[in-house]
XYZ file of C-alpha atoms in Angstrom:
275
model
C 60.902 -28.090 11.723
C 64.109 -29.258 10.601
C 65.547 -28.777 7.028
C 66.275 -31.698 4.917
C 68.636 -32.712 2.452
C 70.042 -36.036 1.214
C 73.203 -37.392 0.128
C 73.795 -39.682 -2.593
C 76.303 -42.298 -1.511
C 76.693 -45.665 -3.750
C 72.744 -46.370 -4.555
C 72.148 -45.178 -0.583
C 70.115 -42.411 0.027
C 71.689 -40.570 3.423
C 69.208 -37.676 5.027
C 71.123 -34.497 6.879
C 69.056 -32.231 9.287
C 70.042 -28.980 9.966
C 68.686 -28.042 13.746
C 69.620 -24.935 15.387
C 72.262 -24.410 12.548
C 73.979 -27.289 12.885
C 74.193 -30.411 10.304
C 72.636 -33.961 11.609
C 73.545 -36.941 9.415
C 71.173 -40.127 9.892
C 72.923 -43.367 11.711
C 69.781 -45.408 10.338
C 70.911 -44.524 6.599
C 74.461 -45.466 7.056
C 73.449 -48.824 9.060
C 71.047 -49.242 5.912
C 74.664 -49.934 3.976
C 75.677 -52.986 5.698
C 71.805 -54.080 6.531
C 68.364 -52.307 5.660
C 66.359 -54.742 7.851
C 68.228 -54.148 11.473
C 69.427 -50.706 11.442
C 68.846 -50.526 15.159
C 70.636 -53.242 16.313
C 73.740 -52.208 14.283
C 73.553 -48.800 16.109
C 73.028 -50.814 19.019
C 76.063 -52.755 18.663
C 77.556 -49.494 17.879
C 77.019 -47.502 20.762
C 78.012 -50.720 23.144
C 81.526 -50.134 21.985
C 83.276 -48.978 25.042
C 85.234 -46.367 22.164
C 81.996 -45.231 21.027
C 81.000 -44.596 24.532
C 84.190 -43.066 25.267
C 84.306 -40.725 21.884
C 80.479 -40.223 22.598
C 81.165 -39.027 26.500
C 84.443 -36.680 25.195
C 82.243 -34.768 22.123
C 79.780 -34.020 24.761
C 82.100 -32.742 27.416
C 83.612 -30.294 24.833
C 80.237 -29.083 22.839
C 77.391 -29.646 25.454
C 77.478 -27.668 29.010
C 74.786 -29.754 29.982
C 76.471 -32.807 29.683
C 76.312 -35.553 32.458
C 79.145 -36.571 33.249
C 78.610 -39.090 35.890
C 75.926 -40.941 34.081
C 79.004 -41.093 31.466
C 81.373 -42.370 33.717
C 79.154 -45.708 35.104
C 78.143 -46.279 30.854
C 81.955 -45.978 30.298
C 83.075 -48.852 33.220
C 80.110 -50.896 31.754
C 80.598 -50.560 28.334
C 82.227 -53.751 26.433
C 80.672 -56.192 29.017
C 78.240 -58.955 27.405
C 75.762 -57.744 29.690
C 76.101 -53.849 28.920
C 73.083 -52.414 26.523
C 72.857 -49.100 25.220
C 70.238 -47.055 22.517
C 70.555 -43.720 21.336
C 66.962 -42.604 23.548
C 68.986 -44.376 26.488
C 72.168 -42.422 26.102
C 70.029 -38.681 25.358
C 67.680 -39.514 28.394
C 70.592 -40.007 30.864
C 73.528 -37.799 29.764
C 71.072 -34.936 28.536
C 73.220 -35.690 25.173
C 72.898 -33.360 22.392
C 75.366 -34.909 19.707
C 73.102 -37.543 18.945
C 69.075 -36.839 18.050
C 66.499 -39.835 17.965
C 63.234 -39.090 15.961
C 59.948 -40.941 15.598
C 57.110 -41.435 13.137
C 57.571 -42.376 9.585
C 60.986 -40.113 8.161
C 62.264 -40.556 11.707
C 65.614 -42.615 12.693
C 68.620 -41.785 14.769
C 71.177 -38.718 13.346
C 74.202 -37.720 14.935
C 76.246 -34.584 14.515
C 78.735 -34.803 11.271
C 81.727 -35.630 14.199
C 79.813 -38.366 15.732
C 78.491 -39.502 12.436
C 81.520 -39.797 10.520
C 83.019 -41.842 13.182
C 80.040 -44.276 12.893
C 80.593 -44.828 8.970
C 84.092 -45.848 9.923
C 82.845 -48.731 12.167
C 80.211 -49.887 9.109
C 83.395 -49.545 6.621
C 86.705 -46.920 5.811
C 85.611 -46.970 2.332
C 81.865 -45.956 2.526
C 83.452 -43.238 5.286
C 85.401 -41.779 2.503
C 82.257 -41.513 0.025
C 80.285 -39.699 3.183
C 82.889 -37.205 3.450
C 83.165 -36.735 -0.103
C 79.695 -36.212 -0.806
C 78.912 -34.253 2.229
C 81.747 -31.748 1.426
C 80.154 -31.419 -2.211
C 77.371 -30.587 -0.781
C 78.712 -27.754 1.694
C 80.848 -26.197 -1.348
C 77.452 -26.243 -3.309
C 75.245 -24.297 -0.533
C 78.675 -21.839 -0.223
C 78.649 -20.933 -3.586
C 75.066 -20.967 -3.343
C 74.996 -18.207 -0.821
C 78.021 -16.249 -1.785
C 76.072 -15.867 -5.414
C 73.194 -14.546 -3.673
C 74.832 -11.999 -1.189
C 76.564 -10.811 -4.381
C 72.552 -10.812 -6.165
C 72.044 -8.620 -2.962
C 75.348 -6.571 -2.979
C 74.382 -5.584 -6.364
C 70.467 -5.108 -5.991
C 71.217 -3.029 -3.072
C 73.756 -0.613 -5.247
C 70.661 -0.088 -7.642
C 68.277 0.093 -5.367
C 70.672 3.000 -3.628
C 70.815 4.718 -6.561
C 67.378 4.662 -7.260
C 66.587 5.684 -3.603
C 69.390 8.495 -3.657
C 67.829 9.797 -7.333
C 63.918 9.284 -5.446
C 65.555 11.666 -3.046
C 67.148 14.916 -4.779
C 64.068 14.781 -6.315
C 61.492 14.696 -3.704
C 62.896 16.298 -1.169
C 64.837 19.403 -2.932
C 62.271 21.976 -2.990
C 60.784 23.439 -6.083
C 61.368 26.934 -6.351
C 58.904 29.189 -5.214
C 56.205 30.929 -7.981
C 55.159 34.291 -8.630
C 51.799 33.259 -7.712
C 52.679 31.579 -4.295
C 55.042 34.481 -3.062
C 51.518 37.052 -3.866
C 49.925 35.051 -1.191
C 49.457 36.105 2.275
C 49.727 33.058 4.492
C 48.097 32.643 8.174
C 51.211 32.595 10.127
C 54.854 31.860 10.028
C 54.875 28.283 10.554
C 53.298 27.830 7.526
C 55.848 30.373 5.279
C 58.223 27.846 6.173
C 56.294 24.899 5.159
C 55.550 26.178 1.837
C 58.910 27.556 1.432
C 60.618 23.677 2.252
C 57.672 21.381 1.648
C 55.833 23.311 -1.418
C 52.514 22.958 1.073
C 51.036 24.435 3.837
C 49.647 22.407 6.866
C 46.306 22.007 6.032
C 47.080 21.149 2.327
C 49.572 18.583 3.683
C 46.452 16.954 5.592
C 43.712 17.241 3.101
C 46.279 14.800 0.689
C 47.445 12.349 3.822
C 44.430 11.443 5.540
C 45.304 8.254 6.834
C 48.692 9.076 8.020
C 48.872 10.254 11.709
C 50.725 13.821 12.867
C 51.269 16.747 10.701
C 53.574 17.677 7.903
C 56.728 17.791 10.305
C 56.277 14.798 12.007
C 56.686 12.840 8.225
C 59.741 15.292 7.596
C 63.013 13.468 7.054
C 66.182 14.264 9.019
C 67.850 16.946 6.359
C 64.409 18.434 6.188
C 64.289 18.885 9.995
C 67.699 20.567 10.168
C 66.439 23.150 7.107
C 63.472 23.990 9.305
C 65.408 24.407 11.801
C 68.184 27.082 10.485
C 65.159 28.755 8.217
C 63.202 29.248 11.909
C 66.399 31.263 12.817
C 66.890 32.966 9.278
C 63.326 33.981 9.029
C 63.731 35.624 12.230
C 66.525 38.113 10.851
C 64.508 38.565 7.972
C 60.967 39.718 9.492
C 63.629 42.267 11.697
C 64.690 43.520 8.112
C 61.176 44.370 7.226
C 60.898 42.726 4.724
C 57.520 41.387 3.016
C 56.075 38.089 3.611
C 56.286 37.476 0.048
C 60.123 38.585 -0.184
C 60.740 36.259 2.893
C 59.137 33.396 1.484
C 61.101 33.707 -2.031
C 64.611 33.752 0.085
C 63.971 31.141 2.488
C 62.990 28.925 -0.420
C 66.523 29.742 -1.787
C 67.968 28.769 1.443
C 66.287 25.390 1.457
C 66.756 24.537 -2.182
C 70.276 25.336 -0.855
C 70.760 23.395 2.262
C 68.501 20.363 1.116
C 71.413 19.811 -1.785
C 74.200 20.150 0.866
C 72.661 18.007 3.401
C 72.034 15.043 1.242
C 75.086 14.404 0.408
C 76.795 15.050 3.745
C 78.520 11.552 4.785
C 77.871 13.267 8.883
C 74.093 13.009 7.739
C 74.525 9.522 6.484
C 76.176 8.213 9.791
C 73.390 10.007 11.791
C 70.774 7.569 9.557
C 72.837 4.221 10.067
């Protein structure tokens, strides 16, 4: 559905459309200036100008691929004759025009694109032209200052909301260092060393507090955690051929992640990676 507004032009109310981005002033409003009870045959009258058909056929040519152009050319020879007749369904229906818009039912009427539009308040009088133009550019400064104080609202909400992410962050996803009491356990194979040594759990714990999420532990890891696992696969490996405990593993691997985890969150080549 189309958006509304109105304009407020000498006591006359004048609606705007906006369809497919584009603002529609209504004809019918601005005939409603010179005469409220035949708005149609002032548009009428209007559009039998052989100008109007001429600045009608031109608008189209240069905005609307879809244009007709030979329809355009046997309205344009006729145009000015007593005998010539033309409506805005007419003129849509045979030059597949698109400056112009026709709508029925009760808040219908015919608009025309601002170009076409402005033209038309011309013919009804310069003066009440002026006013349209007036108004209408109030009314575009007021929705451009409108927007530009909400992308700043957004600029700004998204600074905090960074912060508060990047804070949410260091402090979720930097490992806690290991315990005493963790490093005394013996756990059931090396996958899970390194999950408790980056993610503080083991597999099964990660389940038994995620049940409706889908995967495993590594599946929900983020991208810095990923490239931890990674090098701590490779540095546990050096380790177990150093003999050393599980337990003395699992307290420097946790060192290496605390480590790594800091470094990688506030790489920028990270960053680019997750734009």
């Amino acid at each position: 559905m189309a958006k509304s507004r109105t304009l407020n032009i000498q006591d006359s109310q004048i609606t705007l459309i906006q369809q497919n981005e584009t603002d529609f002033i209504s004809l019918t409003d601005i005939a409603k200036h010179k005469d409220s009870k035949h708005t149609d045959t002032i548009i009428q009258n209007w559009m039998r100008n052989r100008n109007t058909i001429e600045l009608l056929g031109f608008w189209e040519s240069i905005y609307n691929p879809d244009f007709n152009p030979i329809e355009f050319e046997g309205f344009r020879n006729k145009a000015g004759l007593n005998s010539f007749v033309m409506t805005p369904k007419r003129w849509i229906e045979k030059t597949n025009a698109i400056g112009i818009i026709s709508k029925a039912g009760r808040y219908g009427g015919t608009f025309a694109h601002k170009d076409i539009a402005l033209e038309f308040a011309s013919w009804i009088s310069i003066e009440f032209k002026l006013y349209v133009i007036k108004e209408f550019q109030r009314l575009k400064d007021e929705e451009n200052d409108r927007l530009k104080l909400e992308w700043n609202l957004q600029r700004t909400l998204a600074k905090v909301n960074y912060q508060i992410h990047t804070d949410a962050i260091k402090e979720s996803l930097i490992p806690n260092e290991i315990t005493k009491l963790q490093a005394s356990f013996v756990y059931a194979n090396e996958a899970d060393l390194l999950n408790v040594a980056l993610f503080g759990i083991t597999a099964k714990e990660w389940r038994e507090s995620n049940p409706d999420k889908k995967g495993n532990i590594r599946d929900a890891a983020t991208l810095e955690q990923l490239v931890v696992l990674s090098n701590m696969e490779s540095i546990n490996a050096l380790l177990i051929q150093q003999g050393l405990s599980q337990g003395e593993r699992l307290l420097q691997l946790n060192k290496v992640a605390i480590t790594q985890m800091k470094s990688l969150l506030e790489s920028r080549a990270i960053k680019k990676l997750k734009e």
